[in-house]
PDB file of C-alpha atoms in Angstrom:
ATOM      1  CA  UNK D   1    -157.642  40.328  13.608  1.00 38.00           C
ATOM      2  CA  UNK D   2    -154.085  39.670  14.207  1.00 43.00           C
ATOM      3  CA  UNK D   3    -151.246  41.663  12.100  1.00 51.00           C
ATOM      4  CA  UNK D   4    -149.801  40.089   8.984  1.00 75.00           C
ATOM      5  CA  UNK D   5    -146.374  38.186   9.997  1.00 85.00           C
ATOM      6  CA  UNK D   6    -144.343  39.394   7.361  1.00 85.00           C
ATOM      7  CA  UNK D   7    -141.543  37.296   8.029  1.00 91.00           C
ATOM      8  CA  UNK D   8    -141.679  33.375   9.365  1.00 92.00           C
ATOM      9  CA  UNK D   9    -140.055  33.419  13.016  1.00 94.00           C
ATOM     10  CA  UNK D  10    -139.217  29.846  12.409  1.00 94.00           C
ATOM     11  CA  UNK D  11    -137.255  30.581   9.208  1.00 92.00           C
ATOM     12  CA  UNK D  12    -135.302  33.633  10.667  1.00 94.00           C
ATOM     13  CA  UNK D  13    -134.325  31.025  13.208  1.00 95.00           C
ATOM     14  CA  UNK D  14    -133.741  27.984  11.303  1.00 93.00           C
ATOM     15  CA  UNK D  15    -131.476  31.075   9.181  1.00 92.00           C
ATOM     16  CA  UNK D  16    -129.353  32.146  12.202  1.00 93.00           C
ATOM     17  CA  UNK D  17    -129.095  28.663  13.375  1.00 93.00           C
ATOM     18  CA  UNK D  18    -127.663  27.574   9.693  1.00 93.00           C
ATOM     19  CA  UNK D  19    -124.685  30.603  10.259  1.00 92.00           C
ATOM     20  CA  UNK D  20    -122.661  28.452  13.187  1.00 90.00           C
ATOM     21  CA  UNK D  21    -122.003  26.026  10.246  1.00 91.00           C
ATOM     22  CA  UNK D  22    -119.476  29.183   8.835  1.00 91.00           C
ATOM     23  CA  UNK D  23    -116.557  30.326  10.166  1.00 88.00           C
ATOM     24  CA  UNK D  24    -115.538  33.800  11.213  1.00 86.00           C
ATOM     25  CA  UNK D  25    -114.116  34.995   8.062  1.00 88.00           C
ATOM     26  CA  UNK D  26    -117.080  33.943   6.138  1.00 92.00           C
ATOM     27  CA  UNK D  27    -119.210  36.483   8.132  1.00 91.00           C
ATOM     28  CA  UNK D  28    -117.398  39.069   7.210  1.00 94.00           C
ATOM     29  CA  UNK D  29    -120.590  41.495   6.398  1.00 94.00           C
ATOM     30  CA  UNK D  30    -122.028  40.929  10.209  1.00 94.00           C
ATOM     31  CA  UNK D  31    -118.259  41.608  11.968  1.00 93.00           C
ATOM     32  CA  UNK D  32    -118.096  44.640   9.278  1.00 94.00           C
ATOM     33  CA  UNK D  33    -121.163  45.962  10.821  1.00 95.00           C
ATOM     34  CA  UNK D  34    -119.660  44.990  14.362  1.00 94.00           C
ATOM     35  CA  UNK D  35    -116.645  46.857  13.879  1.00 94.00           C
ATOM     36  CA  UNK D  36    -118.142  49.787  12.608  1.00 95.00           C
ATOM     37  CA  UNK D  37    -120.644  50.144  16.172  1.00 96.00           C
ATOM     38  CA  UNK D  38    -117.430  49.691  18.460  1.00 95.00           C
ATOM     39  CA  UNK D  39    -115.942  52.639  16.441  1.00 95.00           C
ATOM     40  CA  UNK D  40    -119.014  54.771  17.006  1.00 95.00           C
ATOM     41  CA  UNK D  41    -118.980  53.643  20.798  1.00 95.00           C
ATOM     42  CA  UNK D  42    -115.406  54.833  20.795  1.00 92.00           C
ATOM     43  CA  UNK D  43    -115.787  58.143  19.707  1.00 92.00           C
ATOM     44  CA  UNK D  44    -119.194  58.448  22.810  1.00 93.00           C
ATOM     45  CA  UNK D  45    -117.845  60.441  25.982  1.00 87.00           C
ATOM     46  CA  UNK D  46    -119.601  58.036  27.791  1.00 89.00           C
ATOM     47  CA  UNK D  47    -119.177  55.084  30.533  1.00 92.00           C
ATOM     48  CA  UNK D  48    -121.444  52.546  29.953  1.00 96.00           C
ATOM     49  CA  UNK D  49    -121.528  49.721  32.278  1.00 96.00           C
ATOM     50  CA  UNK D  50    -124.747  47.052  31.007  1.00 97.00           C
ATOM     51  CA  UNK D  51    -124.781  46.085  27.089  1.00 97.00           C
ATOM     52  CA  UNK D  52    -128.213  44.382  25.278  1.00 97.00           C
ATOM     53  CA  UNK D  53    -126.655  43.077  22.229  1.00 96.00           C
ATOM     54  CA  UNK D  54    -129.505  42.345  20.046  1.00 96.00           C
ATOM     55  CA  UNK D  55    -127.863  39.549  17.470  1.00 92.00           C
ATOM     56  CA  UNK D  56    -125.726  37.762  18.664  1.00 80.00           C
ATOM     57  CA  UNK D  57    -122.134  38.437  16.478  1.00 78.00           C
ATOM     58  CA  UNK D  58    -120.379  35.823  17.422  1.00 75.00           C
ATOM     59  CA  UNK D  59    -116.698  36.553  18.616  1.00 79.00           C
ATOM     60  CA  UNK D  60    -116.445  40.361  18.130  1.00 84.00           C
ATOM     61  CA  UNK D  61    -118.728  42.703  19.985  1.00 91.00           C
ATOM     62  CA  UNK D  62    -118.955  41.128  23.753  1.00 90.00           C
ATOM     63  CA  UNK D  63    -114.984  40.369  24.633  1.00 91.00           C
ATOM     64  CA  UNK D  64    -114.255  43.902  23.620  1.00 93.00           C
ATOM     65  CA  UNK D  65    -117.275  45.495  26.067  1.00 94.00           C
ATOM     66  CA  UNK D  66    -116.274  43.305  28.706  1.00 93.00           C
ATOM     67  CA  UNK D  67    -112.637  44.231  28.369  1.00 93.00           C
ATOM     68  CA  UNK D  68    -114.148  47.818  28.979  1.00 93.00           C
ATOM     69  CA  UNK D  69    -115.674  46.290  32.037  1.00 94.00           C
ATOM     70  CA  UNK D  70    -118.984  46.433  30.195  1.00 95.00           C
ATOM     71  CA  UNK D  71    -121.287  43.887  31.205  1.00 95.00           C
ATOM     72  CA  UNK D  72    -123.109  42.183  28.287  1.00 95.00           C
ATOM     73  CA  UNK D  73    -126.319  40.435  27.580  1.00 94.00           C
ATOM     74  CA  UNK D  74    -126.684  38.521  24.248  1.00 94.00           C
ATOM     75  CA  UNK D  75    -129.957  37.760  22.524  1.00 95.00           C
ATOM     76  CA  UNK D  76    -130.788  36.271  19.272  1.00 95.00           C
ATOM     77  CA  UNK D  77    -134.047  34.845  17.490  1.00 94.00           C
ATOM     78  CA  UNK D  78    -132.409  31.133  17.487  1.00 94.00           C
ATOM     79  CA  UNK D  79    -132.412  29.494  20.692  1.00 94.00           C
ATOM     80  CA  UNK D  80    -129.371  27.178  19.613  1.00 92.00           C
ATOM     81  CA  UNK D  81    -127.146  30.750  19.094  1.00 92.00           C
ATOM     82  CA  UNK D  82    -128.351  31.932  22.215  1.00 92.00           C
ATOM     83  CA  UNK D  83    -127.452  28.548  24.148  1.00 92.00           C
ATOM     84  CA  UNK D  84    -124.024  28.776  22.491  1.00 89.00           C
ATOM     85  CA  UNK D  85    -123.087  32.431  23.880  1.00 88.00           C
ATOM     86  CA  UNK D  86    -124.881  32.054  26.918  1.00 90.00           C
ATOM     87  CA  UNK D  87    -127.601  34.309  25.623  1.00 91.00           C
ATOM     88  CA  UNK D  88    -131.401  34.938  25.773  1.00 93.00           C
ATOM     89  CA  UNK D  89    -133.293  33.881  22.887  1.00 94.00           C
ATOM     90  CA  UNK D  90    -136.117  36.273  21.799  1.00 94.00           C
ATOM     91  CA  UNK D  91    -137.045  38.094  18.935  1.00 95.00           C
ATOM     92  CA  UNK D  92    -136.163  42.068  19.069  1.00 95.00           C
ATOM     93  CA  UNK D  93    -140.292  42.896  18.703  1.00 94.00           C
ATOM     94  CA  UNK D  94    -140.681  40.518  21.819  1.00 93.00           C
ATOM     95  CA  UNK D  95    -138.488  41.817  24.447  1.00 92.00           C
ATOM     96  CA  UNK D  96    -139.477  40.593  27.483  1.00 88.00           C
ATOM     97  CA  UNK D  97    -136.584  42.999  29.089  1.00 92.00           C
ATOM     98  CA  UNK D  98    -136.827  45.451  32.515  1.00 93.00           C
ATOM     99  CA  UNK D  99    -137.645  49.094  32.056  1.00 94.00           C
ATOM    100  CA  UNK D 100    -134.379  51.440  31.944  1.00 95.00           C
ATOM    101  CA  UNK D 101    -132.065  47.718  32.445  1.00 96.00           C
ATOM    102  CA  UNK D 102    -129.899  48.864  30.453  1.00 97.00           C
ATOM    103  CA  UNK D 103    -127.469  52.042  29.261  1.00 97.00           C
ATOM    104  CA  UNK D 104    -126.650  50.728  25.697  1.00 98.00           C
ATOM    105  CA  UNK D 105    -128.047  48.877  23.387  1.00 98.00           C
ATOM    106  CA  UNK D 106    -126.817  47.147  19.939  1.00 97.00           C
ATOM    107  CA  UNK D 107    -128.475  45.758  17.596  1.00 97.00           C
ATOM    108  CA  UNK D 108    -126.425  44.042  14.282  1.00 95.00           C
ATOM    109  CA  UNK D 109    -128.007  42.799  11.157  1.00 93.00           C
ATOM    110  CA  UNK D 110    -131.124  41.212  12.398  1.00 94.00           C
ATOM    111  CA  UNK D 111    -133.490  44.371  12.381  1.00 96.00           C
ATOM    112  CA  UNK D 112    -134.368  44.304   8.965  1.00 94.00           C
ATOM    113  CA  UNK D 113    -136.371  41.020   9.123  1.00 94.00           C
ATOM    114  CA  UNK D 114    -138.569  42.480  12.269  1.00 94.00           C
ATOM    115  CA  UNK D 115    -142.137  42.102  11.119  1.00 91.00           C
ATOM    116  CA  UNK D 116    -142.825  44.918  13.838  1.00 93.00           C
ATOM    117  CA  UNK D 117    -140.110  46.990  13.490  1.00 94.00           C
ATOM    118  CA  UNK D 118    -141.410  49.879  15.233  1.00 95.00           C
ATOM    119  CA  UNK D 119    -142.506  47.677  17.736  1.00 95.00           C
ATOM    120  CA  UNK D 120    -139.006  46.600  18.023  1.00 97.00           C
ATOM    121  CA  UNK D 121    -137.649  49.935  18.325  1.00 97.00           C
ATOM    122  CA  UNK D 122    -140.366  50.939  20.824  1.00 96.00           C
ATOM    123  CA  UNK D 123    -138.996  47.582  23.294  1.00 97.00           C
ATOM    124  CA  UNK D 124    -135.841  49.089  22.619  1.00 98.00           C
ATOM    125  CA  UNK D 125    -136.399  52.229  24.177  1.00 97.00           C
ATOM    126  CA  UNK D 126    -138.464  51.365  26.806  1.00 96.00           C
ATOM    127  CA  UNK D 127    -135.320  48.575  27.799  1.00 97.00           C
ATOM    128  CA  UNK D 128    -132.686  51.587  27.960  1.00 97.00           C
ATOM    129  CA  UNK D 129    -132.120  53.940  30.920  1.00 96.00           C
ATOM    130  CA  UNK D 130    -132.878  58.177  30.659  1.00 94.00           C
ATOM    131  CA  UNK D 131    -130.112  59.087  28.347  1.00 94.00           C
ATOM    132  CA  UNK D 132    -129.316  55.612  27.032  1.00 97.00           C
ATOM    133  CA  UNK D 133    -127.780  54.727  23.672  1.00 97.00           C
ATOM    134  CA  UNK D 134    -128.822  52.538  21.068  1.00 98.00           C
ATOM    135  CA  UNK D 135    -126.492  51.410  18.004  1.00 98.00           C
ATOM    136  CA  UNK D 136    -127.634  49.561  15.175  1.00 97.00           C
ATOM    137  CA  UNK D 137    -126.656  48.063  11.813  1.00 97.00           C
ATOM    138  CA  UNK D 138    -128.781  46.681   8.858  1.00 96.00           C
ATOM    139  CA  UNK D 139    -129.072  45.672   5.337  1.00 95.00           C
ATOM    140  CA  UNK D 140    -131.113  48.470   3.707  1.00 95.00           C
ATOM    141  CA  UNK D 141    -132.612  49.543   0.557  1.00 92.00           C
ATOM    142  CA  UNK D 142    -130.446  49.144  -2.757  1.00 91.00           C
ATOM    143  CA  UNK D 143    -128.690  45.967  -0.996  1.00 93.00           C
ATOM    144  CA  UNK D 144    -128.461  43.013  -3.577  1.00 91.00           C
ATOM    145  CA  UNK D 145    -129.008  44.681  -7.065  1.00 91.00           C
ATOM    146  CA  UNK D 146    -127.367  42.394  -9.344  1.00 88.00           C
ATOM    147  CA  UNK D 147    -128.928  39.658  -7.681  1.00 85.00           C
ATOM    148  CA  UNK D 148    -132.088  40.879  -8.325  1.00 81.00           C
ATOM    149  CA  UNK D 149    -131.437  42.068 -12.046  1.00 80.00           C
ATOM    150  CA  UNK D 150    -130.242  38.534 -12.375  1.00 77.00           C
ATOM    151  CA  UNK D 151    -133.333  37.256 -11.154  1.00 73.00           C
ATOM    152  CA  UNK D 152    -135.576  39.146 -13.130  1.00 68.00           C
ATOM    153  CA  UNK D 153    -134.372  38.380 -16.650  1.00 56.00           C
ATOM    154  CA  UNK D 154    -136.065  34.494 -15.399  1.00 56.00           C
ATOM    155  CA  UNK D 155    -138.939  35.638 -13.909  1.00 52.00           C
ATOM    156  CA  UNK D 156    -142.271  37.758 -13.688  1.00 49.00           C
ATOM    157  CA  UNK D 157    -142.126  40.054 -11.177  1.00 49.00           C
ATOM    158  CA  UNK D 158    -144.302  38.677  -8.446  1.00 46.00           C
ATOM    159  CA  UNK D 159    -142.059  35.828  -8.261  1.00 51.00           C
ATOM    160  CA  UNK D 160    -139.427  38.666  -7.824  1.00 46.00           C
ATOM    161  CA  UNK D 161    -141.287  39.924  -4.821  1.00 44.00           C
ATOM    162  CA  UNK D 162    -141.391  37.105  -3.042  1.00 46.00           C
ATOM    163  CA  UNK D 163    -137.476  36.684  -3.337  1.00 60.00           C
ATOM    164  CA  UNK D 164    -136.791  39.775  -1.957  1.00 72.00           C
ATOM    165  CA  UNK D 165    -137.241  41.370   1.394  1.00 74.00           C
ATOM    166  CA  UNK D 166    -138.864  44.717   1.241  1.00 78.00           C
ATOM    167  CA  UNK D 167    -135.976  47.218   2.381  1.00 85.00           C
ATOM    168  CA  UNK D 168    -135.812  49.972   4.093  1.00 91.00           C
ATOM    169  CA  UNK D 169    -133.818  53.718   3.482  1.00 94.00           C
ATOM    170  CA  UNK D 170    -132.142  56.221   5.464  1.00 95.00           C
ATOM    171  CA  UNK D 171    -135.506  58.596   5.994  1.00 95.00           C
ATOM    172  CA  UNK D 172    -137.181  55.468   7.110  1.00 96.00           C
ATOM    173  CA  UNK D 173    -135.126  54.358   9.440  1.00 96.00           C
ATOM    174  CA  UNK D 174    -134.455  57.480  10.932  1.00 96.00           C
ATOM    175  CA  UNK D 175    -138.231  58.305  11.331  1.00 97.00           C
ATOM    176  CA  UNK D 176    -138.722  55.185  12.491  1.00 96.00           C
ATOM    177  CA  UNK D 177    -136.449  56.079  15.676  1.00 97.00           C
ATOM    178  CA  UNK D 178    -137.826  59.523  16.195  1.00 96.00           C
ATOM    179  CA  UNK D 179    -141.106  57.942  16.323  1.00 96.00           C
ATOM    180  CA  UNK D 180    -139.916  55.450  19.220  1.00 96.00           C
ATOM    181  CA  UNK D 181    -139.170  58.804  20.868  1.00 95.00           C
ATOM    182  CA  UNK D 182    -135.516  58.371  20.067  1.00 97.00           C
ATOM    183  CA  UNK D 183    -133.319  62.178  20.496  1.00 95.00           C
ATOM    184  CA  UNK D 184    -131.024  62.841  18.199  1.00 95.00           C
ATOM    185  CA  UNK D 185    -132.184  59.998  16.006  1.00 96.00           C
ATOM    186  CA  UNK D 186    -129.759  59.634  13.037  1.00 96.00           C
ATOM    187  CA  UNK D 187    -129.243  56.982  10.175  1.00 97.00           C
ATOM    188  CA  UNK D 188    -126.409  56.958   7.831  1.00 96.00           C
ATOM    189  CA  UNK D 189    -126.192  54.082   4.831  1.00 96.00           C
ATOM    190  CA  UNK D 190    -122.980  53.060   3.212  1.00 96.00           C
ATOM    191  CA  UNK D 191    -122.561  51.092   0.406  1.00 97.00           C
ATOM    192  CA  UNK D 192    -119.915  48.563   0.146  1.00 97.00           C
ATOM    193  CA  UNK D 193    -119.407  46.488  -3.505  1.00 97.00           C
ATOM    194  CA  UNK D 194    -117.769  42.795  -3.346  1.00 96.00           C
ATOM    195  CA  UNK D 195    -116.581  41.018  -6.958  1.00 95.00           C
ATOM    196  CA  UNK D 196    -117.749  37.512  -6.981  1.00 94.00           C
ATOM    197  CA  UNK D 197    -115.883  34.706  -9.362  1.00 91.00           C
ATOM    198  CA  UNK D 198    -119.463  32.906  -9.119  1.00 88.00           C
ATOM    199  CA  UNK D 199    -123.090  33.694  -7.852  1.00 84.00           C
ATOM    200  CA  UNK D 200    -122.821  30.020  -5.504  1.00 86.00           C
ATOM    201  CA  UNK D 201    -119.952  32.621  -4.014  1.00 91.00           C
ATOM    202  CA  UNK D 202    -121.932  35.199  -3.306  1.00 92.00           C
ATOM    203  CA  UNK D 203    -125.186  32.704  -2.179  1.00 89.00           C
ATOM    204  CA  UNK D 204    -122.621  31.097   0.420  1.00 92.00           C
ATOM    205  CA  UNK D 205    -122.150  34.869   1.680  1.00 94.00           C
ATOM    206  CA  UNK D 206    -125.773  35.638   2.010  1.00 93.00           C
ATOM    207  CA  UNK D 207    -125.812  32.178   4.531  1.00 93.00           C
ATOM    208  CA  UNK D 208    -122.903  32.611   5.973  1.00 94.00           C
ATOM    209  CA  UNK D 209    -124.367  36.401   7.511  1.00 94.00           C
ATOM    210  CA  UNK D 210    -127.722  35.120   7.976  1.00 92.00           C
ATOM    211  CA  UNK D 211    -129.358  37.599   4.651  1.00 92.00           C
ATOM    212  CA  UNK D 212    -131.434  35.025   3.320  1.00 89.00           C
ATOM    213  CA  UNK D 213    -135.081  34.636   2.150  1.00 89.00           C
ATOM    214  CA  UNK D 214    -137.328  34.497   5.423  1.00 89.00           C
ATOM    215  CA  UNK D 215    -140.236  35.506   3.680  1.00 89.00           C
ATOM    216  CA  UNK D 216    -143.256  34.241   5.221  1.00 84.00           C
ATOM    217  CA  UNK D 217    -144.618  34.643   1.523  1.00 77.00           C
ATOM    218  CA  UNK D 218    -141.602  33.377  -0.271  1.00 71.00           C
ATOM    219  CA  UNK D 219    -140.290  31.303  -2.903  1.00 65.00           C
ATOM    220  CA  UNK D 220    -136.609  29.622  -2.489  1.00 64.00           C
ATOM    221  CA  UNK D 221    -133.879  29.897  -4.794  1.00 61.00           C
ATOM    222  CA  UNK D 222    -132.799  26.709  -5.576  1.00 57.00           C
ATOM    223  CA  UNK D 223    -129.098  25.035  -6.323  1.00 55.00           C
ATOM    224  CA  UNK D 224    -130.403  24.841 -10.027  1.00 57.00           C
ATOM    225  CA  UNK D 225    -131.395  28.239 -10.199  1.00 59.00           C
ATOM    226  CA  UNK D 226    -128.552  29.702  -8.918  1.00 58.00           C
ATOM    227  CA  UNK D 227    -126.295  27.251 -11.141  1.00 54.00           C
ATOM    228  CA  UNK D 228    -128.259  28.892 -14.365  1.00 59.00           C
ATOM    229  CA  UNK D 229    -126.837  32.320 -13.427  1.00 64.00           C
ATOM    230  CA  UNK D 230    -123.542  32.944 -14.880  1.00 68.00           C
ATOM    231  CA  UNK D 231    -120.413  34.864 -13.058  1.00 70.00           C
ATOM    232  CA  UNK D 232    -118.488  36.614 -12.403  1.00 86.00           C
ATOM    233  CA  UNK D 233    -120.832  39.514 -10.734  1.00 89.00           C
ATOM    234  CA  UNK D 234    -120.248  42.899  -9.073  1.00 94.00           C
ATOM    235  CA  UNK D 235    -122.753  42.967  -6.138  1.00 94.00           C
ATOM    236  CA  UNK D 236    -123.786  45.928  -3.697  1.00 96.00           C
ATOM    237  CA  UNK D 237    -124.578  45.647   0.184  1.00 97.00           C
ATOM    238  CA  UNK D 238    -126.324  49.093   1.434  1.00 96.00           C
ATOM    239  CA  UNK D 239    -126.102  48.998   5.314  1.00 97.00           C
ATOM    240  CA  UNK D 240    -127.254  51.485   7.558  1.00 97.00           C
ATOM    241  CA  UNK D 241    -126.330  52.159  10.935  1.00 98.00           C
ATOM    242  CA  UNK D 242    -128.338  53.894  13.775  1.00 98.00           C
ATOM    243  CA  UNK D 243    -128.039  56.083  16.768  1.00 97.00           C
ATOM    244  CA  UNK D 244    -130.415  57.424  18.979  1.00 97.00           C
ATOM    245  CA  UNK D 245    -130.402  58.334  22.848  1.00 97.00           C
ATOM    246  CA  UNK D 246    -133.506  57.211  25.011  1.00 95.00           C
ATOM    247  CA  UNK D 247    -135.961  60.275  25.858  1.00 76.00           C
ATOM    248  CA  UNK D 248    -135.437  61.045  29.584  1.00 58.00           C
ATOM    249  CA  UNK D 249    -139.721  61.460  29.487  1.00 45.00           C
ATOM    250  CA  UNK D 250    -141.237  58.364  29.722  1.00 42.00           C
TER     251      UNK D 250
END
């Protein structure tokens, strides 16, 4: 019997596809994310010399690695992103990468819509080199709150589930790299708030960085639903970020 696809591949690529519609500015929460991993790469006593960027982020992440005289190669679930930045398109549960290819890999805000997450993780350690480093950012649990309060003054709550991806927490992710044989596996979350005049606002956001409902199980929120919920809102994103260094033991 084949495992239970949490999340619809074609949605999560008809979602990443719908983000080259935005501009830069508007995916602020995906460079925020970027930023942050160059900063943590900055403060590594490390050379590296071949990137896997798992996601592709657009403009941020690859000019500054290859400044470094890092060479990069970009992946991401939609083929038409991948095409775009001269990428590979797979999905991060399906790498179909070398052993050890590679000394770092980064992964930004696509890993919490894996259906095989610690398959994914798994892939990713087998792709990096003894003593390899993996980065990685995510929307975890506690993101979205006041969308979801919102939500469930209209409706019972298994139309709430199926509007919501189930999240992840710090102890979860962390376990989950310790059990892909990560060392030193460590996951911090930080929560960053965002005032919205308007919950379209904060909709357009969610598109613009690719957060939206990819459900395979899912219900949509419509244009009318969204117009019955009044603003102004405070809303909270929860990311965490990743680290972990590839087992020399294979």
């Amino acid at each position: 019997m084949l495992p239970l696809e949490i999340f619809d591949r074609g949605a999560r690529r008809l979602k990443r596809n719908r983000m080259l519609r935005y501009g830069h500015d508007d995916r602020w929460i995906i460079d925020r994310m970027a930023h942050d991993l160059l900063e943590r790469i900055d403060a590594v006593r490390r050379q590296f010399r071949r990137a896997l960027v798992l996601g592709c982020d657009f403009h941020t992440i690859r000019p500054v690695l290859e400044g470094r005289g890092i060479s990069c190669v970009l992946t991401d679930t939609c083929p038409e992103i991948a095409a775009t930045f001269d990428g590979v398109a797979c999905d991060e549960d399906r790498l179909a990468l070398a052993n050890g290819s590679f000394d770092l890999v980064i992964a930004i805000g696509t890993l919490d819509t894996v259906t095989d997450l610690p398959g994914a993780f798994a892939l990713i350690h087998r792709v990096l080199e003894d003593g390899g480093l993996f980065l990685g950012a995510m929307m975890g649990a506690g993101s979205l709150p006041a969308l979801r309060s919102s939500l469930q003054d209209r409706h019972d709550d298994h139309e709430i589930v199926m509007r919501f991806h189930p999240q992840i927490d710090v102890r979860g992710a962390g376990d989950l790299l310790a059990r892909a044989g990560f060392q030193l596996p460590v996951a911090e979350s930080e929560t960053v708030s965002v005032q919205y005049r308007t919950f379209r606002k904060l909709i357009d956001d969610l598109r613009a960085n690719g957060l939206t409902n990819v459900l395979s199980d899912r219900r949509l929120l419509t244009k009318s639903k969204v117009m019955e919920i009044e603003g102004p809102v405070l809303e909270k994103f929860s990311i965490i970020t990743m680290t972990g260094w590839a087992h020399a033991a294979r």
